[in-house]
PDB file of C-alpha atoms in Angstrom:
ATOM      1  CA  MET E 760      -0.002   0.138  -0.123  1.00 53.00           C
ATOM      2  CA  ARG E 761       2.865   2.481   0.593  1.00 55.00           C
ATOM      3  CA  ILE E 762       4.944   1.486  -2.575  1.00 52.00           C
ATOM      4  CA  LEU E 763       1.111   2.510  -4.138  1.00 43.00           C
ATOM      5  CA  LEU E 764       1.073   5.699  -2.290  1.00 43.00           C
ATOM      6  CA  LEU E 765       4.526   6.608  -3.449  1.00 43.00           C
ATOM      7  CA  LEU E 766       3.970   6.102  -6.839  1.00 41.00           C
ATOM      8  CA  LEU E 767       0.916   7.997  -6.944  1.00 43.00           C
ATOM      9  CA  PHE E 768       2.503  10.769  -5.907  1.00 44.00           C
ATOM     10  CA  ALA E 769       5.480  10.376  -7.907  1.00 43.00           C
ATOM     11  CA  ALA E 770       2.892  10.609 -10.492  1.00 47.00           C
ATOM     12  CA  SER E 771       0.916  13.339  -9.649  1.00 50.00           C
ATOM     13  CA  ALA E 772       4.608  15.257  -9.252  1.00 51.00           C
ATOM     14  CA  ALA E 773       5.433  14.520 -11.887  1.00 52.00           C
ATOM     15  CA  HIS E 774       2.262  16.011 -13.585  1.00 63.00           C
ATOM     16  CA  ALA E 775       2.486  18.846 -11.804  1.00 71.00           C
ATOM     17  CA  GLN E 776       5.844  19.856 -13.397  1.00 88.00           C
ATOM     18  CA  TYR E 777       4.775  18.960 -17.236  1.00 97.00           C
ATOM     19  CA  PRO E 778       6.231  20.188 -19.104  1.00 98.00           C
ATOM     20  CA  ALA E 779       9.788  18.953 -18.335  1.00 97.00           C
ATOM     21  CA  LYS E 780      11.237  19.371 -21.884  1.00 97.00           C
ATOM     22  CA  PRO E 781       9.718  20.309 -25.585  1.00 98.00           C
ATOM     23  CA  VAL E 782       6.244  19.268 -26.348  1.00 98.00           C
ATOM     24  CA  ARG E 783       5.600  18.379 -30.021  1.00 98.00           C
ATOM     25  CA  LEU E 784       2.272  19.458 -31.654  1.00 98.00           C
ATOM     26  CA  VAL E 785       1.321  17.328 -34.543  1.00 98.00           C
ATOM     27  CA  VAL E 786      -0.959  18.876 -37.209  1.00 97.00           C
ATOM     28  CA  GLY E 787      -2.561  16.713 -40.523  1.00 94.00           C
ATOM     29  CA  TYR E 788      -2.964  20.019 -42.546  1.00 91.00           C
ATOM     30  CA  ALA E 789      -0.055  21.563 -44.995  1.00 87.00           C
ATOM     31  CA  ALA E 790       1.583  24.517 -43.730  1.00 88.00           C
ATOM     32  CA  GLY E 791      -0.226  27.668 -44.601  1.00 87.00           C
ATOM     33  CA  SER E 792      -4.099  26.275 -44.346  1.00 87.00           C
ATOM     34  CA  SER E 793      -6.668  27.481 -41.784  1.00 88.00           C
ATOM     35  CA  THR E 794      -5.324  24.792 -39.239  1.00 92.00           C
ATOM     36  CA  ASP E 795      -1.748  24.985 -39.620  1.00 93.00           C
ATOM     37  CA  ILE E 796      -2.338  29.109 -38.991  1.00 92.00           C
ATOM     38  CA  VAL E 797      -3.922  28.377 -35.680  1.00 94.00           C
ATOM     39  CA  ALA E 798      -1.733  25.821 -34.563  1.00 97.00           C
ATOM     40  CA  ARG E 799       1.142  27.885 -34.910  1.00 97.00           C
ATOM     41  CA  VAL E 800      -0.422  30.480 -33.282  1.00 96.00           C
ATOM     42  CA  MET E 801      -1.678  28.448 -30.197  1.00 97.00           C
ATOM     43  CA  ALA E 802       2.338  26.720 -30.253  1.00 98.00           C
ATOM     44  CA  ASP E 803       3.648  30.094 -29.400  1.00 97.00           C
ATOM     45  CA  ARG E 804       0.873  31.014 -26.894  1.00 97.00           C
ATOM     46  CA  LEU E 805       1.568  27.531 -25.178  1.00 98.00           C
ATOM     47  CA  ALA E 806       5.165  27.699 -25.114  1.00 98.00           C
ATOM     48  CA  ALA E 807       5.452  31.467 -23.529  1.00 97.00           C
ATOM     49  CA  HIS E 808       2.488  30.249 -21.151  1.00 97.00           C
ATOM     50  CA  TRP E 809       5.060  26.863 -20.032  1.00 98.00           C
ATOM     51  CA  LYS E 810       8.315  28.506 -20.584  1.00 97.00           C
ATOM     52  CA  GLN E 811       9.365  25.281 -22.798  1.00 97.00           C
ATOM     53  CA  ASN E 812       9.394  25.354 -26.341  1.00 98.00           C
ATOM     54  CA  VAL E 813       6.141  23.843 -28.361  1.00 98.00           C
ATOM     55  CA  TYR E 814       7.120  22.932 -32.139  1.00 96.00           C
ATOM     56  CA  VAL E 815       4.597  22.000 -34.851  1.00 97.00           C
ATOM     57  CA  GLU E 816       5.198  18.560 -36.751  1.00 97.00           C
ATOM     58  CA  THR E 817       3.113  19.093 -40.209  1.00 96.00           C
ATOM     59  CA  ARG E 818       2.037  15.283 -41.003  1.00 94.00           C
ATOM     60  CA  ALA E 819      -0.150  15.963 -44.294  1.00 90.00           C
ATOM     61  CA  GLY E 820      -2.058  14.100 -46.008  1.00 86.00           C
ATOM     62  CA  ALA E 821      -4.932  11.450 -45.917  1.00 86.00           C
ATOM     63  CA  ALA E 822      -7.514  14.703 -44.255  1.00 86.00           C
ATOM     64  CA  GLY E 823      -5.553  14.550 -41.206  1.00 91.00           C
ATOM     65  CA  ASN E 824      -5.829  11.148 -40.609  1.00 94.00           C
ATOM     66  CA  LEU E 825      -1.911  10.325 -40.701  1.00 95.00           C
ATOM     67  CA  ALA E 826      -1.029  12.886 -37.746  1.00 97.00           C
ATOM     68  CA  ALA E 827      -4.019  11.728 -35.729  1.00 98.00           C
ATOM     69  CA  ASP E 828      -3.012   7.631 -36.063  1.00 98.00           C
ATOM     70  CA  ALA E 829       0.692   8.884 -35.539  1.00 98.00           C
ATOM     71  CA  VAL E 830      -0.777  10.817 -31.835  1.00 98.00           C
ATOM     72  CA  ALA E 831      -3.250   7.967 -31.382  1.00 98.00           C
ATOM     73  CA  LYS E 832      -0.611   5.258 -31.359  1.00 97.00           C
ATOM     74  CA  ALA E 833       1.694   7.599 -29.355  1.00 98.00           C
ATOM     75  CA  GLN E 834       3.204   7.878 -25.329  1.00 97.00           C
ATOM     76  CA  GLY E 835      -0.108   9.336 -23.189  1.00 97.00           C
ATOM     77  CA  ASP E 836       2.894  11.495 -21.167  1.00 97.00           C
ATOM     78  CA  GLY E 837       1.519  14.801 -22.918  1.00 98.00           C
ATOM     79  CA  TYR E 838       4.903  15.277 -25.073  1.00 98.00           C
ATOM     80  CA  THR E 839       2.862  14.416 -28.294  1.00 98.00           C
ATOM     81  CA  LEU E 840      -0.149  16.207 -28.949  1.00 98.00           C
ATOM     82  CA  LEU E 841      -2.533  16.433 -31.777  1.00 98.00           C
ATOM     83  CA  PHE E 842      -3.953  20.020 -33.295  1.00 98.00           C
ATOM     84  CA  ALA E 843      -7.257  18.522 -35.356  1.00 97.00           C
ATOM     85  CA  GLN E 844     -10.713  20.467 -36.873  1.00 94.00           C
ATOM     86  CA  ASN E 845     -13.749  18.641 -37.704  1.00 92.00           C
ATOM     87  CA  GLY E 846     -12.110  16.344 -40.685  1.00 91.00           C
ATOM     88  CA  LEU E 847     -11.370  14.157 -37.605  1.00 95.00           C
ATOM     89  CA  ALA E 848     -15.276  13.498 -36.944  1.00 95.00           C
ATOM     90  CA  ILE E 849     -15.576  13.292 -40.514  1.00 92.00           C
ATOM     91  CA  SER E 850     -13.451  10.989 -40.923  1.00 93.00           C
ATOM     92  CA  ALA E 851     -14.681   8.658 -38.083  1.00 94.00           C
ATOM     93  CA  ALA E 852     -18.445   9.085 -39.526  1.00 93.00           C
ATOM     94  CA  ALA E 853     -17.370   8.343 -43.297  1.00 91.00           C
ATOM     95  CA  LEU E 854     -14.011   5.540 -43.034  1.00 91.00           C
ATOM     96  CA  PRO E 855     -14.691   3.134 -40.725  1.00 89.00           C
ATOM     97  CA  ASN E 856     -11.092   1.430 -42.501  1.00 91.00           C
ATOM     98  CA  LEU E 857      -8.907   3.725 -40.093  1.00 94.00           C
ATOM     99  CA  PRO E 858      -6.344   2.389 -38.689  1.00 96.00           C
ATOM    100  CA  PHE E 859      -7.417   3.530 -35.340  1.00 97.00           C
ATOM    101  CA  ARG E 860     -10.749   5.146 -33.786  1.00 96.00           C
ATOM    102  CA  ALA E 861     -10.934   8.651 -33.169  1.00 96.00           C
ATOM    103  CA  GLU E 862     -13.972   8.053 -30.468  1.00 95.00           C
ATOM    104  CA  THR E 863     -11.917   5.218 -28.676  1.00 96.00           C
ATOM    105  CA  ASP E 864      -8.009   6.451 -29.832  1.00 98.00           C
ATOM    106  CA  LEU E 865      -7.892   9.950 -28.989  1.00 98.00           C
ATOM    107  CA  VAL E 866      -9.337  11.893 -26.270  1.00 98.00           C
ATOM    108  CA  PRO E 867     -10.412  15.599 -27.204  1.00 98.00           C
ATOM    109  CA  LEU E 868      -8.877  18.025 -24.491  1.00 98.00           C
ATOM    110  CA  VAL E 869      -9.756  21.708 -25.564  1.00 97.00           C
ATOM    111  CA  PRO E 870     -11.743  23.351 -28.613  1.00 97.00           C
ATOM    112  CA  VAL E 871      -9.877  26.610 -29.948  1.00 97.00           C
ATOM    113  CA  ALA E 872     -11.755  28.166 -32.613  1.00 94.00           C
ATOM    114  CA  ALA E 873     -14.996  27.633 -34.282  1.00 91.00           C
ATOM    115  CA  THR E 874     -15.311  29.474 -37.694  1.00 90.00           C
ATOM    116  CA  PRO E 875     -17.175  29.977 -40.925  1.00 93.00           C
ATOM    117  CA  HIS E 876     -15.830  28.961 -43.868  1.00 95.00           C
ATOM    118  CA  ILE E 877     -15.862  31.688 -46.394  1.00 97.00           C
ATOM    119  CA  LEU E 878     -17.271  30.927 -50.317  1.00 98.00           C
ATOM    120  CA  ILE E 879     -14.679  32.557 -52.527  1.00 98.00           C
ATOM    121  CA  ILE E 880     -14.606  33.004 -56.339  1.00 98.00           C
ATOM    122  CA  ALA E 881     -12.272  34.463 -58.788  1.00 98.00           C
ATOM    123  CA  PRO E 882     -12.958  38.629 -58.909  1.00 96.00           C
ATOM    124  CA  ASP E 883     -13.699  37.962 -62.368  1.00 96.00           C
ATOM    125  CA  PHE E 884     -16.203  35.157 -62.067  1.00 97.00           C
ATOM    126  CA  PRO E 885     -19.152  35.895 -63.674  1.00 95.00           C
ATOM    127  CA  ALA E 886     -21.544  35.558 -60.421  1.00 97.00           C
ATOM    128  CA  ARG E 887     -22.063  38.786 -57.655  1.00 96.00           C
ATOM    129  CA  ASN E 888     -23.579  36.324 -55.579  1.00 97.00           C
ATOM    130  CA  VAL E 889     -24.508  32.725 -54.238  1.00 98.00           C
ATOM    131  CA  GLN E 890     -28.008  32.547 -56.402  1.00 98.00           C
ATOM    132  CA  GLU E 891     -26.158  33.586 -59.502  1.00 98.00           C
ATOM    133  CA  LEU E 892     -23.400  30.757 -58.539  1.00 98.00           C
ATOM    134  CA  ILE E 893     -26.113  28.580 -58.327  1.00 98.00           C
ATOM    135  CA  ALA E 894     -27.681  29.490 -61.545  1.00 97.00           C
ATOM    136  CA  ARG E 895     -24.687  29.184 -63.906  1.00 97.00           C
ATOM    137  CA  ALA E 896     -23.774  25.025 -61.540  1.00 97.00           C
ATOM    138  CA  ARG E 897     -27.341  24.937 -62.972  1.00 96.00           C
ATOM    139  CA  ALA E 898     -26.862  25.822 -66.307  1.00 96.00           C
ATOM    140  CA  GLU E 899     -23.482  23.800 -66.685  1.00 93.00           C
ATOM    141  CA  PRO E 900     -23.952  20.487 -65.053  1.00 92.00           C
ATOM    142  CA  GLY E 901     -21.135  18.886 -63.689  1.00 92.00           C
ATOM    143  CA  LYS E 902     -18.570  21.422 -65.425  1.00 95.00           C
ATOM    144  CA  LEU E 903     -17.773  24.052 -62.690  1.00 97.00           C
ATOM    145  CA  GLY E 904     -15.448  22.730 -59.929  1.00 97.00           C
ATOM    146  CA  PHE E 905     -14.952  22.975 -56.387  1.00 98.00           C
ATOM    147  CA  ALA E 906     -11.873  23.071 -54.464  1.00 98.00           C
ATOM    148  CA  SER E 907     -11.239  21.676 -51.075  1.00 95.00           C
ATOM    149  CA  SER E 908      -7.704  20.971 -49.191  1.00 89.00           C
ATOM    150  CA  GLY E 909      -8.369  17.147 -49.645  1.00 86.00           C
ATOM    151  CA  VAL E 910     -11.163  14.437 -49.661  1.00 86.00           C
ATOM    152  CA  GLY E 911     -12.795  14.116 -46.345  1.00 86.00           C
ATOM    153  CA  ASN E 912     -12.099  17.421 -44.679  1.00 86.00           C
ATOM    154  CA  SER E 913     -13.864  20.393 -43.410  1.00 88.00           C
ATOM    155  CA  ASP E 914     -13.819  22.087 -46.783  1.00 93.00           C
ATOM    156  CA  HIS E 915     -14.788  19.200 -49.072  1.00 92.00           C
ATOM    157  CA  LEU E 916     -18.035  18.852 -46.636  1.00 91.00           C
ATOM    158  CA  CYS E 917     -19.000  22.137 -46.772  1.00 94.00           C
ATOM    159  CA  GLY E 918     -19.014  22.278 -50.825  1.00 95.00           C
ATOM    160  CA  GLU E 919     -21.089  18.526 -51.255  1.00 91.00           C
ATOM    161  CA  LEU E 920     -23.378  20.082 -48.421  1.00 91.00           C
ATOM    162  CA  PHE E 921     -23.775  23.023 -51.049  1.00 95.00           C
ATOM    163  CA  ASN E 922     -24.618  20.568 -53.560  1.00 93.00           C
ATOM    164  CA  LEU E 923     -26.953  18.616 -51.967  1.00 91.00           C
ATOM    165  CA  MET E 924     -29.032  21.588 -50.578  1.00 93.00           C
ATOM    166  CA  ALA E 925     -28.420  23.802 -53.947  1.00 96.00           C
ATOM    167  CA  GLY E 926     -29.173  20.898 -56.674  1.00 94.00           C
ATOM    168  CA  ILE E 927     -26.359  20.836 -58.128  1.00 95.00           C
ATOM    169  CA  SER E 928     -23.785  18.767 -59.355  1.00 93.00           C
ATOM    170  CA  ALA E 929     -20.276  20.384 -59.691  1.00 96.00           C
ATOM    171  CA  ILE E 930     -17.641  18.467 -59.178  1.00 95.00           C
ATOM    172  CA  HIS E 931     -15.199  18.030 -56.778  1.00 95.00           C
ATOM    173  CA  VAL E 932     -11.315  18.464 -56.835  1.00 96.00           C
ATOM    174  CA  PRO E 933      -8.823  17.901 -53.970  1.00 94.00           C
ATOM    175  CA  TYR E 934      -6.210  19.705 -53.081  1.00 93.00           C
ATOM    176  CA  LYS E 935      -2.918  19.495 -50.992  1.00 86.00           C
ATOM    177  CA  GLY E 936      -3.709  22.332 -48.553  1.00 85.00           C
ATOM    178  CA  GLY E 937      -6.117  25.294 -48.784  1.00 89.00           C
ATOM    179  CA  ALA E 938      -3.102  27.386 -49.978  1.00 90.00           C
ATOM    180  CA  PRO E 939      -3.011  25.961 -53.560  1.00 94.00           C
ATOM    181  CA  ALA E 940      -6.740  25.505 -53.606  1.00 96.00           C
ATOM    182  CA  ALA E 941      -7.262  29.641 -53.146  1.00 96.00           C
ATOM    183  CA  THR E 942      -4.737  30.192 -55.614  1.00 97.00           C
ATOM    184  CA  ASP E 943      -6.178  28.252 -57.912  1.00 98.00           C
ATOM    185  CA  VAL E 944      -9.500  30.448 -57.331  1.00 98.00           C
ATOM    186  CA  MET E 945      -7.812  33.336 -57.603  1.00 97.00           C
ATOM    187  CA  GLY E 946      -6.375  32.380 -61.128  1.00 96.00           C
ATOM    188  CA  GLY E 947      -9.414  31.265 -62.382  1.00 96.00           C
ATOM    189  CA  ARG E 948      -8.251  27.289 -62.513  1.00 97.00           C
ATOM    190  CA  ILE E 949     -11.334  26.262 -60.246  1.00 98.00           C
ATOM    191  CA  ALA E 950     -14.767  28.148 -59.666  1.00 98.00           C
ATOM    192  CA  TYR E 951     -15.080  28.717 -55.747  1.00 98.00           C
ATOM    193  CA  TYR E 952     -13.927  27.275 -52.492  1.00 98.00           C
ATOM    194  CA  PHE E 953     -15.583  27.119 -49.125  1.00 98.00           C
ATOM    195  CA  ALA E 954     -12.209  28.377 -47.642  1.00 96.00           C
ATOM    196  CA  GLY E 955     -10.908  28.245 -44.386  1.00 91.00           C
ATOM    197  CA  MET E 956     -11.424  32.202 -42.518  1.00 91.00           C
ATOM    198  CA  PRO E 957      -7.870  32.313 -41.914  1.00 89.00           C
ATOM    199  CA  VAL E 958      -6.902  31.774 -45.284  1.00 92.00           C
ATOM    200  CA  GLY E 959     -10.070  33.139 -47.494  1.00 95.00           C
ATOM    201  CA  LEU E 960     -10.563  36.180 -45.402  1.00 93.00           C
ATOM    202  CA  PRO E 961      -7.144  37.919 -46.281  1.00 94.00           C
ATOM    203  CA  LEU E 962      -7.535  37.420 -49.526  1.00 96.00           C
ATOM    204  CA  HIS E 963     -11.084  39.119 -50.342  1.00 96.00           C
ATOM    205  CA  LYS E 964      -9.790  42.279 -47.964  1.00 93.00           C
ATOM    206  CA  PRO E 965      -7.923  43.255 -50.521  1.00 95.00           C
ATOM    207  CA  GLY E 966      -9.819  42.053 -53.261  1.00 96.00           C
ATOM    208  CA  ARG E 967      -7.289  39.150 -54.403  1.00 97.00           C
ATOM    209  CA  VAL E 968     -10.905  37.187 -54.399  1.00 98.00           C
ATOM    210  CA  ARG E 969     -14.599  37.497 -54.117  1.00 97.00           C
ATOM    211  CA  ALA E 970     -16.253  36.427 -51.067  1.00 98.00           C
ATOM    212  CA  LEU E 971     -20.222  35.541 -51.911  1.00 98.00           C
ATOM    213  CA  GLY E 972     -20.799  34.131 -48.528  1.00 98.00           C
ATOM    214  CA  VAL E 973     -20.223  32.631 -45.056  1.00 97.00           C
ATOM    215  CA  THR E 974     -21.232  29.086 -43.799  1.00 97.00           C
ATOM    216  CA  SER E 975     -22.411  30.039 -40.524  1.00 94.00           C
ATOM    217  CA  LYS E 976     -26.274  30.665 -39.070  1.00 91.00           C
ATOM    218  CA  ALA E 977     -25.177  35.000 -38.825  1.00 92.00           C
ATOM    219  CA  ARG E 978     -22.396  37.030 -40.151  1.00 93.00           C
ATOM    220  CA  PHE E 979     -19.405  37.034 -39.670  1.00 93.00           C
ATOM    221  CA  VAL E 980     -17.636  39.391 -37.358  1.00 89.00           C
ATOM    222  CA  GLY E 981     -14.711  39.485 -38.856  1.00 88.00           C
ATOM    223  CA  ALA E 982     -16.396  40.681 -42.494  1.00 92.00           C
ATOM    224  CA  PRO E 983     -19.659  42.059 -42.038  1.00 94.00           C
ATOM    225  CA  ASP E 984     -19.868  42.502 -45.275  1.00 95.00           C
ATOM    226  CA  VAL E 985     -20.111  39.128 -46.508  1.00 97.00           C
ATOM    227  CA  PRO E 986     -24.037  37.896 -46.151  1.00 98.00           C
ATOM    228  CA  THR E 987     -24.799  34.678 -45.027  1.00 98.00           C
ATOM    229  CA  ILE E 988     -25.539  31.814 -47.537  1.00 98.00           C
ATOM    230  CA  ALA E 989     -28.583  30.852 -45.129  1.00 97.00           C
ATOM    231  CA  GLU E 990     -30.052  34.483 -46.375  1.00 97.00           C
ATOM    232  CA  GLN E 991     -29.355  34.543 -49.983  1.00 97.00           C
ATOM    233  CA  GLY E 992     -31.617  31.159 -50.419  1.00 95.00           C
ATOM    234  CA  LEU E 993     -30.287  27.960 -48.672  1.00 97.00           C
ATOM    235  CA  PRO E 994     -31.732  29.036 -45.237  1.00 95.00           C
ATOM    236  CA  ASP E 995     -31.219  25.089 -43.573  1.00 93.00           C
ATOM    237  CA  TYR E 996     -27.080  25.966 -44.822  1.00 95.00           C
ATOM    238  CA  GLU E 997     -24.837  26.043 -41.908  1.00 91.00           C
ATOM    239  CA  ALA E 998     -21.239  24.847 -41.196  1.00 91.00           C
ATOM    240  CA  THR E 999     -18.515  25.810 -39.305  1.00 89.00           C
ATOM    241  CA  LEU E1000     -15.035  24.675 -39.413  1.00 90.00           C
ATOM    242  CA  TRP E1001     -13.773  23.766 -35.275  1.00 94.00           C
ATOM    243  CA  GLN E1002     -10.130  23.019 -34.305  1.00 96.00           C
ATOM    244  CA  GLY E1003      -9.296  22.150 -30.978  1.00 97.00           C
ATOM    245  CA  PHE E1004      -6.447  19.777 -28.857  1.00 98.00           C
ATOM    246  CA  PHE E1005      -6.929  15.916 -28.519  1.00 98.00           C
ATOM    247  CA  ALA E1006      -4.169  13.612 -26.923  1.00 98.00           C
ATOM    248  CA  PRO E1007      -3.582   9.607 -27.153  1.00 98.00           C
ATOM    249  CA  ALA E1008      -6.626   7.743 -24.948  1.00 97.00           C
ATOM    250  CA  ALA E1009      -3.362   6.506 -22.856  1.00 97.00           C
ATOM    251  CA  MET E1010      -2.818   9.939 -20.956  1.00 98.00           C
ATOM    252  CA  PRO E1011      -3.800   9.652 -17.576  1.00 97.00           C
ATOM    253  CA  ALA E1012      -7.234  11.456 -16.749  1.00 97.00           C
ATOM    254  CA  GLU E1013      -5.323  13.972 -14.433  1.00 97.00           C
ATOM    255  CA  LEU E1014      -2.425  14.906 -17.220  1.00 98.00           C
ATOM    256  CA  GLY E1015      -4.942  15.504 -19.566  1.00 97.00           C
ATOM    257  CA  ALA E1016      -7.151  17.719 -17.190  1.00 97.00           C
ATOM    258  CA  LYS E1017      -3.888  19.532 -16.634  1.00 97.00           C
ATOM    259  CA  ILE E1018      -3.152  20.402 -20.302  1.00 98.00           C
ATOM    260  CA  SER E1019      -6.596  21.355 -20.834  1.00 98.00           C
ATOM    261  CA  ALA E1020      -6.448  24.209 -17.767  1.00 97.00           C
ATOM    262  CA  ASP E1021      -3.255  24.983 -18.955  1.00 98.00           C
ATOM    263  CA  ILE E1022      -4.850  25.598 -22.194  1.00 97.00           C
ATOM    264  CA  GLN E1023      -7.843  27.632 -21.400  1.00 97.00           C
ATOM    265  CA  ALA E1024      -5.627  29.094 -19.117  1.00 97.00           C
ATOM    266  CA  THR E1025      -3.670  30.683 -22.707  1.00 97.00           C
ATOM    267  CA  LEU E1026      -6.762  31.159 -24.396  1.00 96.00           C
ATOM    268  CA  ALA E1027      -7.645  33.898 -21.450  1.00 96.00           C
ATOM    269  CA  ALA E1028      -4.966  35.325 -22.459  1.00 96.00           C
ATOM    270  CA  PRO E1029      -5.754  39.294 -23.981  1.00 95.00           C
ATOM    271  CA  GLU E1030      -2.822  38.514 -26.389  1.00 95.00           C
ATOM    272  CA  THR E1031      -3.707  34.943 -27.407  1.00 96.00           C
ATOM    273  CA  ARG E1032      -7.069  36.471 -28.255  1.00 94.00           C
ATOM    274  CA  GLU E1033      -5.875  39.237 -30.362  1.00 93.00           C
ATOM    275  CA  LYS E1034      -3.555  36.673 -32.425  1.00 92.00           C
ATOM    276  CA  LEU E1035      -6.399  34.823 -33.007  1.00 92.00           C
ATOM    277  CA  GLN E1036      -9.243  36.861 -33.832  1.00 87.00           C
ATOM    278  CA  GLY E1037      -6.131  38.240 -36.163  1.00 85.00           C
ATOM    279  CA  ALA E1038      -6.038  35.739 -38.148  1.00 84.00           C
ATOM    280  CA  GLY E1039      -9.604  35.894 -39.074  1.00 83.00           C
ATOM    281  CA  VAL E1040     -11.115  33.161 -36.409  1.00 87.00           C
ATOM    282  CA  SER E1041     -14.040  33.148 -33.510  1.00 89.00           C
ATOM    283  CA  LEU E1042     -13.060  31.086 -30.171  1.00 92.00           C
ATOM    284  CA  PHE E1043     -14.726  28.085 -29.141  1.00 93.00           C
ATOM    285  CA  GLU E1044     -15.475  29.187 -25.433  1.00 89.00           C
ATOM    286  CA  SER E1045     -15.950  25.165 -24.002  1.00 91.00           C
ATOM    287  CA  ASN E1046     -13.952  23.231 -21.683  1.00 93.00           C
ATOM    288  CA  GLN E1047     -12.856  19.410 -22.209  1.00 95.00           C
ATOM    289  CA  ALA E1048     -15.882  17.837 -20.580  1.00 95.00           C
ATOM    290  CA  GLU E1049     -18.199  19.904 -22.922  1.00 96.00           C
ATOM    291  CA  PHE E1050     -15.869  18.824 -25.733  1.00 96.00           C
ATOM    292  CA  LYS E1051     -15.771  15.098 -24.891  1.00 96.00           C
ATOM    293  CA  ARG E1052     -19.514  15.282 -25.521  1.00 96.00           C
ATOM    294  CA  PHE E1053     -19.432  17.160 -28.720  1.00 96.00           C
ATOM    295  CA  PHE E1054     -17.051  15.485 -30.288  1.00 97.00           C
ATOM    296  CA  PRO E1055     -19.558  12.728 -30.540  1.00 96.00           C
ATOM    297  CA  ALA E1056     -22.034  14.479 -31.881  1.00 94.00           C
ATOM    298  CA  GLU E1057     -20.248  15.699 -34.470  1.00 92.00           C
ATOM    299  CA  ILE E1058     -19.462  12.274 -35.521  1.00 94.00           C
ATOM    300  CA  GLU E1059     -23.446  11.621 -35.704  1.00 93.00           C
ATOM    301  CA  LYS E1060     -23.939  15.206 -37.822  1.00 87.00           C
ATOM    302  CA  TRP E1061     -21.414  14.428 -40.631  1.00 87.00           C
ATOM    303  CA  ARG E1062     -22.106  10.486 -41.005  1.00 90.00           C
ATOM    304  CA  ALA E1063     -25.788  11.454 -41.669  1.00 87.00           C
ATOM    305  CA  VAL E1064     -24.295  14.270 -43.914  1.00 84.00           C
ATOM    306  CA  VAL E1065     -22.367  11.315 -45.399  1.00 87.00           C
ATOM    307  CA  LYS E1066     -25.208   8.880 -45.972  1.00 87.00           C
ATOM    308  CA  LYS E1067     -27.530  11.778 -47.339  1.00 82.00           C
ATOM    309  CA  ALA E1068     -25.035  12.641 -50.231  1.00 79.00           C
ATOM    310  CA  ASN E1069     -24.542   9.436 -50.489  1.00 83.00           C
ATOM    311  CA  LEU E1070     -20.258   9.953 -50.172  1.00 81.00           C
ATOM    312  CA  ARG E1071     -17.535   7.094 -50.747  1.00 78.00           C
ATOM    313  CA  LEU E1072     -14.712   8.813 -49.331  1.00 78.00           C
ATOM    314  CA  GLU E1073     -12.641   6.171 -48.901  1.00 69.00           C
TER     315      GLU E1073
END
């Protein structure tokens, strides 16, 4: 009994001293993508909070699942964390043959942001609003293409949901990240893209792209001039890009609670909030307990969309 108590005390002391060395934050999306941008803001701010380096490791590919699989199989010591987005829930909903199970092999820690996508087209594309884009797609069925940062990512599902609700048959064209997708929109090589706000908003403001709508129910505070898609003829259309921290399920609950509390404290700092809002994202005000309930609900939500749209993401 005494040995057990000593072990428990030692584990508790180790958790209290966390982190005692650099922390690896694994991101499954390309450099310059919305999720990468937010992850780097958080890595910088957590490094200042922890007085330890927090370095971002990019493992792009397979809609973020390469990164998620690596973290799911990592030690639960807190030194390998995952920064993911709702593509993780989409994959869990649509891909039964993944080499890991998101619901059981990863534990949600804290959400960071929940931001609408922004629908962008080239400045000279012949559509001034969502209804004109829909009309053009209906006039040329199967000819317009919409971009995404990869099959099964949040921006892909935004486009598929738009297809479904607008009754159009635009063609999905996946890219290796949000930045190249946006580049081809600007160049007129692809018709439209539901960009993440940190990618699309900086292009919209100087007029390098034209923003037709945002995917939230209410207008985005950072772009009040851009109407919602819901107010342009698709009243039930809504989708947000959420991003947050996950850890291997092997992590002890006490350590997970400490890391979650540290992340929340970092998010509460004015400088962190300013940097995130400057990157064009809205904060997701929640805690670990709520995030643990939210994540499986998101999986069920996207499972219904995938089934209704008859999508095959494998």
